[in-house]
Amino acid sequence: MRRTVLSATALACAAVLAGTVPAFADGASPVPSPRESVTASPAPAESTAPSAEPTRAPAEGQVSVVPREAPDTGVAPAQDGSGAQTGLIGGAAAAVFAAGGAVFLVRRRRATGA
Amino acid sequence: MNPPSRRAFVTAATASLLVSCAGHRADPETGSGPRSTPTRSRTPVNAARAVGRSVPVGLRIPVLGVDTPVIRLGLAPDGSMEVPPVTAHDRAGWYRHSPTPGQVGPSVIVGHVTVGAYGDGVFRHLARLRRGERIVARLAEGAAPEFAVTAVRTVPKADFPADEVYGDVDRPELRLITCGGPRTGDGYPDNVIVFAALSSAGP
């Protein structure tokens, strides 16, 4: 009888020892299990109007090089045609002046010759 | 306690120990334990998933009638962002140091508001966009992720919000940038920035 009790006790102890495993945080494997990414899921789902402001993530470097200044994406257009108009007016004035000078020279030459 | 009952007690105790040990080992191996259920439920059912890296080759903004090729841009020698060339057929440009559209992070695309003597630039009316309106990128590998506008901001160039534009985010987002504000002799004093988030990974 005593042998039976001792055998049973020894068996129970063996079972407890066999069941003792290292206390890993996730599962029985000592290799770290891949971390579930809670942040990788885009939030807006099917909505066409997601939240107004972007949310920050703890990771860094999605934009690997941040430019120095604001992009210069506006080359001002020509002054709405006013530049061309100015050129036209200047040219006309020069032509009138030249014509006047020519008339003056012709008259003066005729006057001298007469 | 007589011998038979004592024997029965010892046997029962041993059996219960063995059963409890076996039960703890089963959970991690099969993955059917109570821990795996909340893990699966973390994934939103209808969330638009990020797409793989693929360079953008086109951009559509249906409400503005914009449908433009997209070129690649880098950094100018002074450290500022390159901009598309000033030509008659103005195009948008993707900043190649940012994620491609549909990847997690802020993908940056810039375009001119005006191109000098050539008139309007490809992003001439960007400031007219409103929250919820659609932007579609065309990627080199065929995907066409869709974005929904979340905010449109006009900010002085001197106070350009670099952190908000280039800072990390936890989902695929898009930034469209051009110039804006009242035109002066030198150009434009402000930047128009459109913030958008992925709404559909597209076909």
Short mmCIF file of C-alpha atoms in Angstrom, two decimals:
data_model
loop_
_atom_site.label_atom_id
_atom_site.label_comp_id
_atom_site.label_asym_id
_atom_site.label_seq_id
_atom_site.Cartn_x
_atom_site.Cartn_y
_atom_site.Cartn_z
CA MET A 1 0.00 0.00 0.00
CA ARG A 2 2.72 2.42 1.02
CA ARG A 3 4.56 1.61 -2.19
CA THR A 4 1.44 2.46 -4.20
CA VAL A 5 1.07 5.82 -2.46
CA LEU A 6 4.75 6.64 -2.95
CA SER A 7 4.59 5.65 -6.60
CA ALA A 8 1.54 7.79 -7.18
CA THR A 9 3.17 10.75 -5.44
CA ALA A 10 6.33 10.37 -7.49
CA LEU A 11 4.25 10.21 -10.66
CA ALA A 12 2.38 13.39 -9.67
CA CYS A 13 5.65 15.23 -8.99
CA ALA A 14 7.03 14.10 -12.32
CA ALA A 15 3.92 15.36 -14.07
CA VAL A 16 4.21 18.76 -12.36
CA LEU A 17 7.88 19.06 -13.32
CA ALA A 18 7.16 18.02 -16.88
CA GLY A 19 4.46 20.63 -17.11
CA THR A 20 6.74 23.38 -15.90
CA VAL A 21 7.90 25.41 -18.91
CA PRO A 22 9.74 28.76 -19.13
CA ALA A 23 7.45 31.73 -18.80
CA PHE A 24 7.54 33.34 -22.25
CA ALA A 25 5.35 36.32 -22.88
CA ASP A 26 3.68 34.90 -25.94
CA GLY A 27 3.55 31.19 -26.45
CA ALA A 28 6.10 28.56 -25.60
CA SER A 29 8.64 29.61 -28.22
CA PRO A 30 11.72 31.50 -27.07
CA VAL A 31 11.78 33.26 -30.44
CA PRO A 32 9.90 36.57 -30.26
CA SER A 33 6.64 36.30 -32.08
CA PRO A 34 6.03 38.90 -34.81
CA ARG A 35 4.45 41.98 -33.37
CA GLU A 36 0.90 42.64 -34.42
CA SER A 37 0.87 46.00 -36.10
CA VAL A 38 -2.09 47.89 -34.79
CA THR A 39 -0.97 51.10 -36.43
CA ALA A 40 -0.56 49.82 -39.96
CA SER A 41 -4.24 49.66 -40.67
CA PRO A 42 -5.48 52.75 -42.45
CA ALA A 43 -8.20 54.42 -40.47
CA PRO A 44 -10.51 55.98 -43.05
CA ALA A 45 -12.06 52.67 -44.18
CA GLU A 46 -14.78 53.25 -46.77
CA SER A 47 -15.49 56.75 -45.60
CA THR A 48 -14.87 59.45 -48.15
CA ALA A 49 -14.22 62.00 -45.42
CA PRO A 50 -11.54 60.77 -43.07
CA SER A 51 -10.35 62.76 -40.09
CA ALA A 52 -9.21 66.28 -40.84
CA GLU A 53 -5.67 66.16 -39.55
CA PRO A 54 -3.05 63.50 -40.14
CA THR A 55 -2.20 61.27 -37.22
CA ARG A 56 1.37 60.83 -36.08
CA ALA A 57 3.02 57.45 -35.83
CA PRO A 58 5.93 56.60 -33.58
CA ALA A 59 8.06 55.45 -36.53
CA GLU A 60 10.40 57.93 -38.21
CA GLY A 61 11.72 58.61 -41.66
CA GLN A 62 8.83 57.96 -44.04
CA VAL A 63 10.05 61.05 -45.89
CA SER A 64 13.74 60.24 -45.91
CA VAL A 65 14.97 63.75 -46.76
CA VAL A 66 12.97 66.79 -45.75
CA PRO A 67 13.44 69.69 -48.20
CA ARG A 68 14.76 72.94 -46.85
CA GLU A 69 12.11 75.38 -47.92
CA ALA A 70 8.59 75.50 -49.23
CA PRO A 71 8.40 74.41 -52.88
CA ASP A 72 8.39 77.31 -55.31
CA THR A 73 5.66 76.23 -57.68
CA GLY A 74 4.44 79.52 -59.05
CA VAL A 75 6.13 81.31 -61.88
CA ALA A 76 4.08 84.46 -62.18
CA PRO A 77 2.48 84.74 -65.60
CA ALA A 78 3.26 87.60 -67.96
CA GLN A 79 1.43 90.78 -66.99
CA ASP A 80 -1.79 89.80 -68.70
CA GLY A 81 -0.68 91.11 -72.08
CA SER A 82 0.18 94.57 -70.74
CA GLY A 83 3.83 94.00 -71.57
CA ALA A 84 2.97 93.47 -75.22
CA GLN A 85 0.76 96.53 -75.18
CA THR A 86 3.59 98.63 -73.78
CA GLY A 87 5.89 97.44 -76.54
CA LEU A 88 3.28 98.24 -79.15
CA ILE A 89 2.79 101.78 -77.84
CA GLY A 90 6.53 102.37 -77.66
CA GLY A 91 7.01 101.14 -81.20
CA ALA A 92 4.24 103.36 -82.53
CA ALA A 93 5.68 106.37 -80.75
CA ALA A 94 9.11 105.68 -82.22
CA ALA A 95 7.61 105.37 -85.73
CA VAL A 96 5.75 108.67 -85.39
CA PHE A 97 8.91 110.36 -84.13
CA ALA A 98 10.96 108.98 -87.02
CA ALA A 99 8.34 110.04 -89.55
CA GLY A 100 8.24 113.54 -88.06
CA GLY A 101 12.03 113.77 -88.21
CA ALA A 102 12.03 112.69 -91.87
CA VAL A 103 9.41 115.29 -92.80
CA PHE A 104 11.41 117.91 -90.95
CA LEU A 105 14.61 116.99 -92.82
CA VAL A 106 12.88 116.98 -96.23
CA ARG A 107 11.32 120.39 -95.62
CA ARG A 108 14.60 121.79 -94.38
CA ARG A 109 16.44 120.44 -97.42
CA ARG A 110 13.84 121.90 -99.77
CA ALA A 111 14.02 125.22 -97.98
CA THR A 112 17.81 125.23 -98.24
CA GLY A 113 17.76 124.22 -101.89
CA ALA A 114 15.17 126.82 -102.84
CA MET B 1 -9.78 6.73 4.99
CA ASN B 2 -9.47 3.07 4.09
CA PRO B 3 -6.86 1.84 1.57
CA PRO B 4 -9.14 1.67 -1.50
CA SER B 5 -10.43 5.22 -1.04
CA ARG B 6 -6.92 6.54 -0.44
CA ARG B 7 -5.77 4.85 -3.61
CA ALA B 8 -8.66 6.34 -5.51
CA PHE B 9 -7.87 9.81 -4.16
CA VAL B 10 -4.23 9.59 -5.20
CA THR B 11 -5.15 8.35 -8.65
CA ALA B 12 -7.70 11.11 -9.12
CA ALA B 13 -5.20 13.77 -8.02
CA THR B 14 -2.57 12.47 -10.42
CA ALA B 15 -5.00 12.35 -13.28
CA SER B 16 -6.17 15.92 -12.70
CA LEU B 17 -2.56 17.17 -12.64
CA LEU B 18 -1.77 15.47 -15.90
CA VAL B 19 -4.88 16.85 -17.55
CA SER B 20 -4.16 20.41 -16.42
CA CYS B 21 -0.55 20.26 -17.70
CA ALA B 22 -1.66 18.98 -21.08
CA GLY B 23 -4.30 21.71 -21.35
CA HIS B 24 -1.78 24.56 -20.97
CA ARG B 25 0.46 23.19 -23.68
CA ALA B 26 -2.30 22.91 -26.26
CA ASP B 27 -3.14 26.63 -26.56
CA PRO B 28 0.00 28.11 -28.12
CA GLU B 29 0.49 25.25 -30.51
CA THR B 30 -2.94 25.22 -32.01
CA GLY B 31 -3.55 28.95 -31.86
CA SER B 32 -7.09 28.28 -30.78
CA GLY B 33 -6.70 29.65 -27.27
CA PRO B 34 -8.48 32.70 -26.01
CA ARG B 35 -5.50 34.99 -26.87
CA SER B 36 -5.85 34.59 -30.61
CA THR B 37 -9.39 35.92 -30.77
CA PRO B 38 -8.68 39.54 -29.81
CA THR B 39 -5.62 39.47 -32.09
CA ARG B 40 -7.76 38.71 -35.13
CA SER B 41 -10.38 41.26 -34.20
CA ARG B 42 -7.82 44.11 -34.30
CA THR B 43 -7.91 44.22 -38.10
CA PRO B 44 -10.67 46.54 -39.32
CA VAL B 45 -12.94 44.77 -41.76
CA ASN B 46 -13.47 47.57 -44.29
CA ALA B 47 -10.17 49.44 -44.00
CA ALA B 48 -8.43 50.44 -47.23
CA ARG B 49 -5.17 48.59 -47.26
CA ALA B 50 -1.85 50.09 -48.18
CA VAL B 51 -0.56 49.16 -51.61
CA GLY B 52 2.96 48.10 -52.51
CA ARG B 53 5.66 50.48 -53.61
CA SER B 54 5.16 51.57 -57.20
CA VAL B 55 6.19 54.89 -58.69
CA PRO B 56 3.32 57.22 -59.67
CA VAL B 57 3.03 57.97 -63.37
CA GLY B 58 -0.24 59.90 -63.40
CA LEU B 59 -2.66 61.84 -61.26
CA ARG B 60 -6.36 62.59 -61.69
CA ILE B 61 -8.48 65.08 -59.80
CA PRO B 62 -11.89 64.58 -61.42
CA VAL B 63 -13.64 67.55 -59.83
CA LEU B 64 -10.99 69.94 -61.18
CA GLY B 65 -10.63 68.23 -64.55
CA VAL B 66 -6.96 67.52 -63.85
CA ASP B 67 -5.41 64.49 -65.55
CA THR B 68 -1.66 64.84 -65.68
CA PRO B 69 1.44 62.73 -66.07
CA VAL B 70 3.64 62.66 -62.99
CA ILE B 71 7.41 63.01 -63.20
CA ARG B 72 10.00 62.29 -60.51
CA LEU B 73 11.53 65.12 -58.51
CA GLY B 74 14.44 65.24 -56.10
CA LEU B 75 16.32 67.95 -54.31
CA ALA B 76 17.81 71.09 -55.83
CA PRO B 77 21.44 71.93 -54.98
CA ASP B 78 20.29 74.38 -52.31
CA GLY B 79 18.34 71.66 -50.51
CA SER B 80 14.90 72.79 -51.61
CA MET B 81 12.56 70.53 -53.51
CA GLU B 82 12.87 70.45 -57.28
CA VAL B 83 9.79 71.58 -59.17
CA PRO B 84 8.51 70.51 -62.59
CA PRO B 85 9.96 72.40 -65.56
CA VAL B 86 8.12 75.51 -66.71
CA THR B 87 6.66 74.37 -70.01
CA ALA B 88 3.50 74.75 -72.00
CA HIS B 89 2.37 71.25 -71.06
CA ASP B 90 2.79 71.50 -67.32
CA ARG B 91 2.97 68.29 -65.30
CA ALA B 92 2.91 67.35 -61.66
CA GLY B 93 5.93 65.85 -59.93
CA TRP B 94 6.31 63.26 -57.20
CA TYR B 95 8.98 63.90 -54.56
CA ARG B 96 11.04 60.72 -54.75
CA HIS B 97 12.20 60.90 -51.14
CA SER B 98 8.60 60.41 -49.99
CA PRO B 99 6.54 57.19 -50.05
CA THR B 100 4.80 56.29 -53.28
CA PRO B 101 1.02 56.90 -53.25
CA GLY B 102 -0.72 54.15 -51.32
CA GLN B 103 2.23 53.30 -49.12
CA VAL B 104 2.01 54.15 -45.44
CA GLY B 105 3.28 57.69 -45.06
CA PRO B 106 2.85 61.08 -46.71
CA SER B 107 3.37 60.85 -50.46
CA VAL B 108 4.23 64.32 -51.75
CA ILE B 109 3.22 65.58 -55.21
CA VAL B 110 3.80 69.17 -56.33
CA GLY B 111 2.70 71.19 -59.34
CA HIS B 112 2.74 74.76 -60.58
CA VAL B 113 -0.15 77.13 -60.12
CA THR B 114 1.03 79.19 -63.11
CA VAL B 115 3.87 78.66 -65.54
CA GLY B 116 4.90 82.17 -66.56
CA ALA B 117 4.08 83.05 -70.13
CA TYR B 118 2.44 79.66 -70.63
CA GLY B 119 -0.43 80.58 -68.34
CA ASP B 120 -2.13 78.23 -65.92
CA GLY B 121 -0.24 75.43 -64.25
CA VAL B 122 -1.55 71.95 -63.62
CA PHE B 123 -2.52 72.82 -60.03
CA ARG B 124 -4.07 76.20 -60.93
CA HIS B 125 -7.31 75.49 -59.09
CA LEU B 126 -6.04 73.25 -56.31
CA ALA B 127 -7.37 75.59 -53.62
CA ARG B 128 -10.91 74.87 -54.84
CA LEU B 129 -10.77 71.29 -53.58
CA ARG B 130 -13.04 70.47 -50.70
CA ARG B 131 -13.04 67.84 -48.01
CA GLY B 132 -14.10 64.41 -49.26
CA GLU B 133 -13.34 65.04 -52.92
CA ARG B 134 -11.49 62.35 -54.81
CA ILE B 135 -7.92 62.14 -56.05
CA VAL B 136 -6.68 59.13 -58.03
CA ALA B 137 -3.04 58.23 -58.52
CA ARG B 138 -1.89 55.99 -61.36
CA LEU B 139 1.03 53.79 -60.47
CA ALA B 140 3.61 52.30 -62.81
CA GLU B 141 2.56 48.77 -61.94
CA GLY B 142 -1.07 49.41 -62.80
CA ALA B 143 -2.74 50.10 -59.46
CA ALA B 144 -4.83 53.25 -59.02
CA PRO B 145 -5.23 54.04 -55.33
CA GLU B 146 -7.91 56.60 -54.51
CA PHE B 147 -7.63 59.28 -51.89
CA ALA B 148 -10.21 61.50 -50.23
CA VAL B 149 -9.36 65.08 -49.35
CA THR B 150 -9.21 65.64 -45.60
CA ALA B 151 -8.07 69.26 -45.48
CA VAL B 152 -7.03 72.14 -47.74
CA ARG B 153 -4.81 74.80 -46.26
CA THR B 154 -3.25 78.01 -47.56
CA VAL B 155 -0.21 78.98 -45.52
CA PRO B 156 2.48 81.66 -45.88
CA LYS B 157 5.65 80.23 -47.37
CA ALA B 158 7.58 81.62 -44.42
CA ASP B 159 5.47 79.44 -42.08
CA PHE B 160 5.41 76.30 -44.18
CA PRO B 161 4.27 73.47 -41.85
CA ALA B 162 7.04 71.01 -42.67
CA ASP B 163 6.17 68.70 -39.78
CA GLU B 164 2.57 68.31 -40.90
CA VAL B 165 3.49 67.89 -44.54
CA TYR B 166 6.53 65.63 -44.27
CA GLY B 167 6.03 64.12 -40.80
CA ASP B 168 5.29 60.45 -40.31
CA VAL B 169 1.72 59.21 -40.31
CA ASP B 170 0.21 55.81 -39.60
CA ARG B 171 -1.70 55.36 -42.84
CA PRO B 172 -1.27 56.04 -46.57
CA GLU B 173 -1.74 59.74 -47.19
CA LEU B 174 -1.18 62.20 -49.99
CA ARG B 175 0.06 65.80 -50.03
CA LEU B 176 -0.55 68.01 -53.06
CA ILE B 177 1.36 71.27 -52.95
CA THR B 178 1.33 74.37 -55.12
CA CYS B 179 1.68 78.10 -54.68
CA GLY B 180 -1.16 80.41 -53.81
CA GLY B 181 -2.30 83.65 -52.33
CA PRO B 182 -2.39 87.04 -54.03
CA ARG B 183 0.18 87.21 -56.82
CA THR B 184 2.97 89.74 -56.42
CA GLY B 185 5.75 90.80 -58.77
CA ASP B 186 8.02 88.07 -57.39
CA GLY B 187 5.48 85.28 -57.48
CA TYR B 188 3.19 84.00 -54.75
CA PRO B 189 3.49 84.52 -51.00
CA ASP B 190 1.65 81.35 -49.92
CA ASN B 191 1.49 77.63 -50.47
CA VAL B 192 -1.73 75.69 -50.98
CA ILE B 193 -1.50 72.25 -49.37
CA VAL B 194 -4.07 69.51 -49.89
CA PHE B 195 -4.08 66.73 -47.32
CA ALA B 196 -5.73 63.47 -48.42
CA ALA B 197 -5.99 59.93 -47.06
CA LEU B 198 -6.32 56.62 -48.86
CA SER B 199 -9.97 55.66 -49.31
CA SER B 200 -9.56 52.75 -51.69
CA ALA B 201 -6.61 50.75 -52.92
CA GLY B 202 -8.23 50.78 -56.36
CA PRO B 203 -8.15 48.05 -58.99
#
